[in-house]
XYZ file of C-alpha atoms in Angstrom:
645
model
C 8.147 16.009 84.913
C 11.116 15.343 82.767
C 12.144 17.790 80.530
C 13.094 15.619 77.438
C 14.506 19.011 75.494
C 16.741 19.513 78.013
C 18.183 15.833 77.892
C 18.508 16.259 74.128
C 20.455 18.919 74.590
C 22.601 17.610 77.106
C 23.293 14.714 74.807
C 23.689 17.275 71.947
C 27.235 18.001 72.771
C 29.288 17.678 75.043
C 32.045 15.707 73.602
C 33.065 14.713 70.072
C 33.030 11.071 71.201
C 29.498 11.147 71.652
C 28.923 12.806 68.291
C 30.769 9.777 66.665
C 28.841 7.149 68.647
C 25.283 9.108 67.702
C 26.155 8.723 64.206
C 27.103 4.977 63.822
C 23.917 4.333 65.941
C 21.798 5.780 62.951
C 23.735 3.661 60.620
C 23.086 0.543 62.386
C 19.207 0.839 62.814
C 19.223 1.578 59.021
C 20.649 -1.410 57.943
C 18.943 -3.461 60.636
C 15.474 -2.253 58.900
C 16.612 -3.453 55.648
C 17.618 -6.964 56.836
C 13.812 -7.114 58.601
C 12.622 -6.057 55.369
C 14.230 -8.907 53.152
C 13.824 -11.670 55.576
C 9.915 -10.708 55.712
C 10.149 -11.153 51.907
C 11.768 -14.190 51.726
C 9.571 -16.017 53.925
C 6.291 -15.024 51.983
C 8.315 -16.319 48.856
C 9.003 -19.750 50.324
C 5.481 -20.121 51.805
C 4.395 -20.651 48.393
C 4.771 -24.508 48.536
C 4.086 -27.179 45.904
C 0.659 -27.929 47.014
C 0.166 -23.832 45.856
C 1.861 -24.533 42.608
C -0.506 -27.455 41.779
C -3.335 -25.612 42.666
C -2.704 -22.703 40.261
C -2.011 -24.980 37.708
C -4.892 -27.098 38.017
C -6.678 -23.700 37.725
C -5.142 -22.907 34.667
C -6.281 -26.199 32.939
C -9.837 -25.662 33.971
C -10.111 -22.207 32.047
C -9.807 -22.658 28.295
C -8.378 -19.341 27.659
C -5.389 -20.095 30.116
C -2.099 -21.517 29.228
C -0.586 -24.716 30.106
C 3.147 -23.912 30.634
C 5.617 -26.860 29.504
C 7.872 -27.490 33.035
C 11.027 -28.648 30.508
C 13.726 -26.087 31.376
C 14.698 -25.589 27.806
C 14.013 -22.951 25.230
C 10.550 -24.122 24.594
C 7.638 -21.916 24.619
C 4.266 -22.897 26.122
C 1.494 -25.059 23.941
C -1.633 -23.235 23.697
C -5.004 -23.534 21.951
C -8.091 -21.090 21.602
C -11.441 -22.599 21.499
C -13.475 -21.328 18.209
C -16.619 -19.369 18.802
C -19.888 -20.933 18.307
C -20.678 -20.767 14.238
C -22.645 -17.931 13.187
C -24.869 -18.512 10.176
C -23.405 -16.489 7.214
C -24.978 -16.098 4.011
C -22.807 -13.651 1.512
C -25.355 -13.569 -1.092
C -27.803 -11.984 0.964
C -25.358 -9.370 2.375
C -25.982 -5.578 0.482
C -23.303 -4.154 -1.916
C -20.812 -2.111 -0.370
C -22.048 1.751 -0.476
C -18.501 3.219 -1.168
C -19.272 7.042 -0.763
C -21.022 7.281 2.966
C -19.826 6.161 6.469
C -21.882 3.782 8.076
C -24.840 5.055 10.074
C -24.743 2.493 12.713
C -20.880 0.880 12.680
C -20.891 -2.156 14.241
C -17.765 -1.449 15.821
C -16.029 1.416 17.472
C -12.589 0.843 16.347
C -10.838 4.006 17.947
C -12.330 2.714 21.352
C -11.320 -0.876 20.778
C -7.864 0.038 19.841
C -7.760 2.307 23.088
C -9.014 -0.249 25.271
C -6.585 -3.228 23.753
C -3.381 -0.970 23.944
C -3.841 -0.110 27.538
C -3.962 -3.541 28.194
C -0.792 -4.787 25.740
C 1.245 -1.817 26.532
C 1.673 -2.585 30.228
C 2.153 -6.589 29.451
C 4.605 -6.070 26.826
C 6.266 -2.879 29.082
C 8.130 -5.507 30.904
C 9.805 -6.719 27.572
C 10.828 -3.437 26.158
C 14.666 -4.480 26.239
C 14.259 -7.725 25.716
C 13.264 -9.647 22.396
C 13.973 -12.962 23.625
C 11.723 -12.836 26.434
C 8.708 -10.918 24.823
C 8.739 -13.818 22.139
C 8.955 -16.762 24.549
C 6.351 -15.123 26.983
C 4.201 -13.878 24.083
C 1.340 -16.561 23.852
C 1.034 -16.721 27.715
C 0.712 -12.945 28.389
C -0.526 -10.852 25.832
C -3.766 -13.347 25.431
C -5.630 -11.807 28.263
C -6.300 -8.699 26.097
C -8.572 -10.991 23.956
C -10.600 -10.835 26.901
C -11.029 -7.127 27.166
C -14.617 -6.109 26.883
C -14.703 -4.679 23.285
C -12.002 -6.897 21.876
C -13.870 -10.079 22.920
C -16.903 -8.699 20.873
C -15.216 -8.883 17.481
C -16.680 -12.005 15.582
C -13.796 -13.539 14.609
C -14.245 -16.920 12.867
C -11.706 -19.756 12.944
C -10.821 -21.757 9.528
C -9.058 -24.358 11.394
C -7.228 -27.372 8.888
C -6.809 -29.684 11.683
C -3.239 -28.576 11.673
C -3.381 -24.816 12.257
C -6.333 -22.159 12.728
C -6.318 -19.277 10.697
C -8.787 -16.325 12.046
C -10.592 -14.009 9.816
C -13.314 -11.483 10.705
C -15.982 -11.734 7.382
C -16.999 -8.785 5.243
C -20.567 -7.556 6.210
C -21.375 -6.088 2.591
C -20.114 -7.701 -0.864
C -17.105 -6.463 -3.195
C -14.298 -8.160 -3.908
C -11.837 -9.729 -1.157
C -8.463 -10.439 -1.629
C -6.340 -13.522 0.112
C -2.535 -13.591 -0.111
C -0.680 -16.376 1.327
C 3.160 -16.397 1.430
C 4.058 -20.038 2.482
C 0.934 -22.108 1.497
C 0.672 -25.729 2.506
C -0.634 -28.651 0.682
C -3.560 -28.561 3.647
C -5.919 -26.083 1.962
C -8.892 -26.886 4.042
C -9.032 -23.670 5.500
C -8.706 -21.811 1.962
C -11.870 -24.243 0.867
C -13.697 -23.178 3.664
C -13.576 -19.445 3.027
C -14.140 -19.842 -0.515
C -17.022 -21.800 0.152
C -18.490 -18.366 2.082
C -16.859 -15.680 -0.127
C -18.011 -15.947 -3.655
C -16.156 -13.180 -4.948
C -12.297 -14.300 -3.590
C -9.209 -13.458 -5.317
C -6.606 -15.630 -3.912
C -2.391 -15.314 -4.737
C -0.026 -17.515 -2.947
C 3.484 -18.839 -3.009
C 5.280 -21.873 -1.723
C 9.132 -22.941 -3.013
C 8.348 -26.662 -2.177
C 5.264 -27.438 -4.427
C 4.990 -26.371 -7.767
C 1.162 -26.271 -7.761
C -1.862 -25.646 -5.389
C -5.350 -25.552 -6.706
C -6.924 -23.748 -4.089
C -5.427 -20.393 -5.274
C -6.148 -18.718 -8.203
C -2.595 -17.408 -8.900
C 0.304 -19.788 -7.245
C 3.921 -19.338 -7.922
C 6.502 -21.858 -6.670
C 8.521 -18.949 -5.126
C 9.980 -17.908 -1.713
C 9.697 -14.031 -1.446
C 13.567 -12.501 -0.612
C 15.177 -8.996 -0.838
C 16.060 -10.128 -4.720
C 15.536 -12.720 -6.961
C 18.666 -14.815 -5.538
C 18.326 -18.377 -4.672
C 18.044 -19.217 -1.125
C 18.626 -22.268 1.348
C 15.575 -22.591 3.456
C 13.943 -25.787 5.847
C 10.373 -26.963 4.497
C 8.633 -25.671 8.150
C 5.666 -28.376 6.873
C 7.784 -31.388 6.969
C 9.842 -31.848 10.299
C 12.001 -33.884 8.571
C 12.967 -31.761 6.268
C 16.494 -30.886 5.114
C 17.521 -27.537 3.836
C 17.342 -27.021 0.096
C 17.795 -24.000 -2.243
C 14.741 -22.433 -3.531
C 14.080 -20.060 -6.151
C 12.822 -16.686 -5.006
C 11.082 -13.274 -6.169
C 11.663 -10.026 -5.078
C 9.035 -9.382 -2.221
C 8.256 -5.438 -3.568
C 7.944 -6.741 -7.213
C 5.600 -9.622 -5.900
C 3.254 -7.060 -4.673
C 3.550 -4.579 -7.039
C 3.163 -6.950 -10.109
C 1.900 -10.105 -9.209
C -0.809 -9.244 -6.723
C -1.004 -5.720 -8.132
C -4.139 -4.615 -6.045
C -4.031 -1.673 -3.197
C -5.703 -3.623 -0.673
C -4.888 -7.124 0.530
C -8.197 -8.439 2.944
C -6.198 -11.403 4.205
C -2.579 -11.894 4.569
C -1.522 -14.921 5.968
C 2.294 -15.413 6.205
C 4.234 -18.587 7.408
C 7.958 -19.309 7.744
C 7.865 -20.719 4.301
C 7.078 -17.139 3.237
C 11.199 -17.040 2.911
C 13.140 -13.801 3.663
C 9.853 -11.912 3.465
C 10.785 -8.626 5.933
C 6.964 -8.344 7.348
C 9.128 -5.834 10.271
C 9.461 -3.754 7.247
C 6.367 -3.865 5.597
C 3.334 -3.691 7.838
C 4.507 -0.894 10.463
C 3.407 2.950 9.657
C 5.647 4.476 6.770
C 6.551 0.877 6.069
C 6.659 -0.556 2.399
C 3.231 -1.313 2.112
C 2.446 2.143 2.927
C 5.101 3.719 0.735
C 3.600 1.257 -1.975
C 0.055 2.555 -1.317
C -0.918 -0.866 -0.339
C -3.563 -1.513 2.610
C -3.475 -4.633 4.791
C -6.769 -5.614 6.960
C -6.064 -8.840 8.545
C -2.902 -10.969 9.112
C -2.054 -14.509 10.623
C 1.545 -14.619 10.782
C 3.558 -17.802 11.964
C 7.069 -17.294 12.896
C 9.988 -19.422 14.637
C 11.024 -19.002 17.839
C 14.274 -17.942 16.058
C 12.601 -14.558 14.694
C 12.484 -12.684 18.196
C 14.453 -9.969 16.723
C 12.026 -9.375 13.663
C 9.276 -9.816 15.861
C 10.313 -7.218 18.176
C 10.952 -4.873 15.333
C 7.547 -5.327 14.533
C 5.533 -5.432 17.887
C 7.075 -2.441 19.479
C 6.025 0.055 16.677
C 2.801 -1.298 16.493
C 2.219 -0.947 20.179
C 2.948 2.933 19.626
C 1.249 3.218 16.501
C -2.022 1.299 17.348
C -2.947 0.489 14.089
C -2.987 -3.329 14.656
C -4.305 -5.285 17.519
C -3.042 -8.605 17.960
C -5.292 -11.541 19.032
C -5.470 -15.206 19.382
C -1.746 -15.759 20.113
C -0.602 -18.997 20.488
C 2.644 -21.761 20.140
C 2.837 -25.304 18.790
C 3.520 -28.234 21.406
C 7.282 -27.908 21.673
C 7.331 -24.068 21.017
C 8.934 -24.056 17.729
C 6.379 -21.994 16.180
C 4.175 -19.196 17.354
C 0.900 -17.609 15.607
C -1.054 -14.289 16.150
C -3.808 -13.148 14.376
C -3.618 -8.973 13.569
C -6.485 -6.755 12.707
C -6.151 -3.316 11.327
C -8.598 -1.012 13.544
C -7.036 2.287 12.254
C -7.889 2.140 8.139
C -12.017 3.003 7.585
C -11.407 0.429 4.525
C -10.608 -2.350 6.747
C -12.763 -1.837 10.098
C -15.862 -0.424 8.332
C -17.098 -2.914 5.544
C -19.378 -0.244 4.127
C -16.857 2.034 3.370
C -13.948 2.111 0.418
C -12.258 5.167 -0.547
C -11.312 3.912 -3.985
C -13.690 2.320 -6.531
C -12.983 -0.907 -7.274
C -12.560 -0.479 -10.935
C -9.724 1.856 -10.257
C -7.615 -1.264 -9.367
C -4.937 -2.407 -11.594
C -5.197 -5.365 -13.477
C -1.319 -6.822 -14.288
C -2.778 -8.390 -17.496
C -3.868 -6.902 -20.538
C -6.995 -8.442 -22.256
C -8.156 -8.321 -25.692
C -11.603 -6.678 -25.120
C -12.876 -4.634 -27.509
C -12.992 -0.933 -26.658
C -16.462 0.029 -25.411
C -17.569 2.709 -27.837
C -18.759 5.837 -25.784
C -21.425 8.183 -27.451
C -19.560 11.122 -28.715
C -20.297 14.559 -26.591
C -21.786 17.061 -28.983
C -19.197 19.583 -30.312
C -19.634 22.587 -33.282
C -16.708 23.905 -34.249
C -18.101 26.215 -36.978
C -19.755 28.215 -34.314
C -17.006 29.448 -32.393
C -15.689 33.151 -32.394
C -12.350 33.620 -34.028
C -9.641 33.776 -31.155
C -8.009 37.207 -30.255
C -5.744 37.427 -27.615
C -6.120 41.207 -27.810
C -9.717 41.170 -26.537
C -9.640 41.600 -22.500
C -12.055 39.063 -20.800
C -14.305 40.945 -18.515
C -14.591 37.293 -16.459
C -12.499 34.510 -17.090
C -14.126 31.168 -16.535
C -11.268 29.943 -14.465
C -8.922 31.318 -12.118
C -5.536 30.011 -13.115
C -4.073 30.591 -9.767
C -6.320 28.850 -8.031
C -5.896 25.724 -10.403
C -2.170 26.000 -9.656
C -2.696 26.173 -6.193
C -5.446 23.493 -5.528
C -3.541 21.231 -8.050
C 0.179 21.872 -5.771
C -1.782 21.364 -2.645
C -3.568 17.854 -3.347
C -1.142 16.040 -5.394
C 2.202 16.334 -4.039
C 1.291 15.683 -0.196
C 0.132 12.432 -1.686
C 2.639 11.420 -4.035
C 5.965 12.173 -1.836
C 5.803 8.791 -0.060
C 6.371 7.364 -3.843
C 9.495 9.331 -4.902
C 11.678 6.648 -3.659
C 9.892 3.825 -5.341
C 9.416 4.594 -8.848
C 7.313 1.260 -9.590
C 4.951 2.017 -6.571
C 4.217 5.260 -7.940
C 3.099 3.519 -11.331
C 0.904 1.318 -9.424
C -0.959 3.471 -7.469
C -1.247 6.533 -9.502
C -4.626 6.114 -10.206
C -6.108 5.103 -7.158
C -4.200 7.563 -5.124
C -4.240 10.836 -7.091
C -8.031 10.424 -8.290
C -9.446 12.746 -5.398
C -7.743 15.679 -7.061
C -9.685 15.904 -10.028
C -12.097 16.962 -7.704
C -10.197 20.319 -5.925
C -11.575 23.631 -6.505
C -11.321 24.886 -10.291
C -10.050 21.710 -11.338
C -13.277 20.002 -11.245
C -14.642 23.087 -13.356
C -12.249 22.333 -16.186
C -13.957 20.925 -19.348
C -12.061 17.738 -19.769
C -14.152 15.363 -22.081
C -13.536 11.698 -22.286
C -13.771 10.398 -25.951
C -12.801 6.977 -27.440
C -9.918 4.534 -26.171
C -9.984 6.080 -22.809
C -8.491 9.701 -24.340
C -9.432 12.930 -23.339
C -9.476 16.371 -24.528
C -10.628 19.996 -23.850
C -12.280 21.283 -26.766
C -11.158 24.669 -28.299
C -13.251 27.870 -27.063
C -12.577 29.698 -30.141
C -11.884 29.124 -33.762
C -8.254 29.381 -35.242
C -5.733 26.459 -36.713
C -5.329 23.383 -34.692
C -2.366 21.012 -34.839
C -1.832 17.663 -33.301
C 1.163 15.592 -32.712
C 0.896 11.728 -31.487
C 4.372 9.838 -31.076
C 3.746 6.245 -30.832
C 0.451 6.102 -33.011
C -1.656 2.857 -31.981
C -3.585 0.508 -34.651
C -6.787 1.675 -33.116
C -7.851 5.406 -34.052
C -11.240 5.741 -33.178
C -10.494 8.639 -30.964
C -8.155 10.474 -33.654
C -10.803 10.094 -36.317
C -13.771 11.819 -34.012
C -11.335 14.889 -33.479
C -10.394 14.977 -37.332
C -14.610 14.798 -37.905
C -15.208 17.595 -35.285
C -12.420 20.041 -35.623
C -12.087 20.135 -39.521
C -9.028 22.280 -39.547
C -6.964 20.078 -37.429
C -3.464 18.947 -38.773
C -2.232 15.641 -37.653
C 1.279 14.677 -37.303
C 2.172 11.036 -36.119
C 5.005 8.253 -36.018
C 5.032 4.903 -35.189
C 7.202 2.222 -35.225
C 4.314 -0.348 -34.778
C 2.428 -0.086 -37.921
C 3.559 0.977 -41.301
C 0.708 3.683 -42.070
C -2.281 5.703 -41.090
C -5.495 6.663 -42.711
C -6.095 9.246 -40.232
C -3.111 11.116 -39.978
C -2.052 13.212 -42.953
C 1.904 13.594 -42.302
C 2.704 10.045 -40.721
C 6.329 8.619 -40.447
C 6.703 4.821 -39.878
C 9.652 5.090 -37.135
C 10.319 5.616 -33.441
C 11.487 8.834 -32.161
C 14.634 8.734 -29.890
C 17.805 10.591 -29.406
C 19.887 9.233 -32.195
C 19.014 8.108 -35.596
C 19.339 4.400 -35.367
C 17.626 1.193 -34.819
C 16.251 0.384 -31.619
C 14.564 -3.031 -29.964
C 11.737 -2.194 -27.804
C 9.353 -4.881 -26.024
C 5.732 -4.359 -27.003
C 2.460 -5.805 -25.765
C 0.890 -8.131 -28.450
C -2.297 -9.852 -27.657
C -1.145 -9.705 -23.902
C 1.961 -10.632 -24.397
C 5.476 -8.854 -24.401
C 7.820 -9.584 -27.490
C 10.647 -7.813 -28.708
C 10.693 -5.743 -31.837
C 12.959 -3.823 -33.949
C 12.173 -0.225 -35.438
C 13.938 2.543 -37.249
C 14.218 5.508 -34.785
C 14.539 9.016 -36.075
C 16.528 11.750 -34.060
C 13.882 13.961 -31.786
C 15.571 17.025 -32.709
C 15.272 16.446 -36.537
C 11.823 15.361 -36.031
C 10.979 18.542 -34.348
C 13.002 20.696 -36.726
C 10.908 19.198 -39.526
C 7.612 19.971 -37.905
C 8.024 23.361 -38.188
C 5.484 24.505 -35.552
C 5.315 26.937 -33.074
C 2.374 25.701 -31.240
C 1.188 22.374 -30.749
C -2.817 21.976 -29.684
C -2.899 18.529 -28.639
C 0.384 16.048 -28.031
C -0.221 12.392 -27.415
C 2.759 9.988 -26.235
C 1.957 6.672 -26.393
C 3.683 3.709 -24.852
C 5.635 2.624 -27.529
C 6.924 6.405 -29.049
C 10.561 5.546 -28.937
C 13.289 5.775 -26.153
C 13.975 9.121 -24.970
C 13.396 10.709 -21.878
C 10.350 13.452 -22.755
C 10.773 15.365 -19.648
C 13.805 17.089 -20.793
C 11.787 18.492 -23.906
C 8.476 19.200 -21.867
C 9.832 21.097 -19.169
C 9.378 24.705 -18.482
C 13.048 25.334 -19.582
C 13.237 22.503 -21.863
C 14.131 21.625 -25.700
C 10.876 22.757 -26.926
C 10.506 25.683 -25.014
C 13.952 26.961 -26.009
C 12.712 26.136 -29.830
C 9.691 28.644 -29.089
C 7.315 25.620 -29.277
C 4.367 25.979 -26.971
C 2.254 22.924 -25.766
C -1.599 23.579 -24.966
C -2.888 19.671 -23.580
C -1.265 16.409 -23.788
C -2.101 12.907 -22.666
C 1.017 11.059 -21.705
C 1.296 7.053 -21.007
C 4.006 4.830 -20.332
C 4.107 1.009 -20.110
C 4.776 -0.879 -16.900
C 8.306 -1.141 -15.927
C 8.916 2.430 -16.835
C 8.026 3.817 -13.307
C 11.655 5.909 -13.120
C 10.851 7.746 -16.476
C 7.369 8.555 -14.974
C 8.814 9.720 -11.793
C 11.311 11.709 -13.477
C 8.530 13.403 -15.189
C 6.104 13.810 -12.165
C 8.542 15.112 -9.795
C 9.831 18.183 -11.055
C 6.336 19.438 -11.942
C 6.128 20.694 -8.296
C 8.404 24.050 -9.199
C 9.444 23.285 -12.912
C 6.365 22.960 -14.876
C 3.643 25.132 -16.794
C 1.184 21.757 -16.747
C -1.427 20.620 -14.146
C -2.548 16.968 -14.994
C -5.636 15.326 -14.489
C -7.330 11.671 -15.351
C -4.715 9.959 -13.485
C -5.050 6.284 -14.736
C -3.649 2.966 -14.150
C -3.780 0.745 -17.586
C -4.557 -2.653 -17.776
C -1.133 -3.561 -18.736
C 0.288 -1.932 -15.404
C 1.636 1.525 -16.691
C 0.283 4.833 -16.163
C -1.459 7.505 -17.700
C -3.019 11.303 -17.312
C -3.916 14.360 -19.121
C -1.835 17.606 -18.774
C -3.130 20.810 -19.384
C -1.143 24.043 -19.876
C -2.620 26.975 -17.543
C 0.205 29.197 -17.972
C 0.682 30.100 -21.909
C -1.641 32.837 -22.684
C -2.439 31.297 -25.707
C -3.224 28.042 -24.424
C -5.194 29.482 -21.583
C -7.371 31.981 -23.616
C -8.445 29.225 -26.201
C -8.961 26.431 -23.690
C -9.713 27.375 -20.310
C -10.635 30.967 -19.807
C -13.031 31.617 -22.593
């Protein structure tokens, strides 16, 4: 038997020359192996002849969900159409009303499972384009479409609204409530919109188009493009292939959604290239502009050009990470100039569960003030004469409310919700009611006896008997609430100012002036019969007015929208002018008009650490402003009189 170990040992080391040969021998074998592998792969690649390619193209054509790629060499995208599902009978009138208070016992779809399944598919496909925006958009229609066929995604009841030129997709509601459709860049072909209006009886529509001045399919329509400001931009009509560039009017994109649309939830958002310079990639992502404004978007049909690869890349990459929207029905026009996709929100319960809605519909802002008569509420019973005298020296065995809990509950609820709006004052005004109404139900705050009286006014009745004072800056024409307070609190002294009315039969101490930093005349925009008009008013200096009052305590302070011009927070904060002059305020109602978001933010933001007040009853007014009720939870005289007794 051969001793191989011995032979190896003989080889190993007798000469330096052999060592060198052994090293080069290993290197030669290594490179030969690599060459063989490369040759093998090349042979397999070349084995795909023209017959195989033709066979594959035939298979693609037989399956309606697959893509027929164009064979031209230019940067043209593939053309695809997605067949509509069979029509399902839909009768909106027979749907139940949306139950806004409970979860659906048996939701039609598991949104979390849909998202997990979809993004397991989509993330693997899009991974190859992680550093290639152009490649992602070019390949979008004939790669991501396969995720439509995932088990749960394929069951989503998408309905096609085809106008003969393009398809819009929608999931129809399963209960009755107002539905909002917003189209950025509407076309003259409105068959899709008309078909939706026939199905949904309570549909509110908003549209824009910079090239046409009228569109009867939309309840509110503006001939503008969206942009980052209101300057004219040059653009081409995407609906007219022979169109040249033209300068068109624009509207600031934030103003359009905050003011023109004026709703906290958009059920359907349609975006076309005629939208203008709308920065959808900054609005639709988590922590984007829509979220900062408190606006939820449920369904999106978006159409972009082949030149929008970078914007599309900035939108899609975060969406894959956030798992908020799934994207379905990708397609491209013939020639690849336009790419269309449908996005569905699967992260927000208000969108994926039609039977739920966090904020009641009556909290939604109406951008135009109407002239309806005020609804008269039944007056609550209150007998002031039966109250005991106020005595601060008397120690309460068990105060009715825990003041520390009130403060803690207020801070814990309000400011985490408001932080996102501190860089967006108008968004703070717009969302004030819908975002903060939940805080009225926090521990101890819900136990504060706030009573609503006429004209959407609130008051906490005194729990003991002593002198009472009320000051109103900006007395309005209608004074039903003041008349009732005067009747129920006999010793209430009432002081008021107004530049809008000349006299008041309710306020015994009334001055026909506005209040401001300087004694002068002031021009203000005021709302009259739903229209803003300019008015010139005499103005009295705030320090002079306060000095003339000669008061040390104001039980009720109302600051109405057209009180004058001054920053009232400088006077109301813990170390403000009123405090320095020894004047205490117990409860307030403050209202600011639309367009005064900075002033509202200036007051609300510092309340986190420099205020003796908590606020309740957040309200968005019909004219687009904000209003709230404030109660002093720190001053002993105020807390004993209104909270603890």
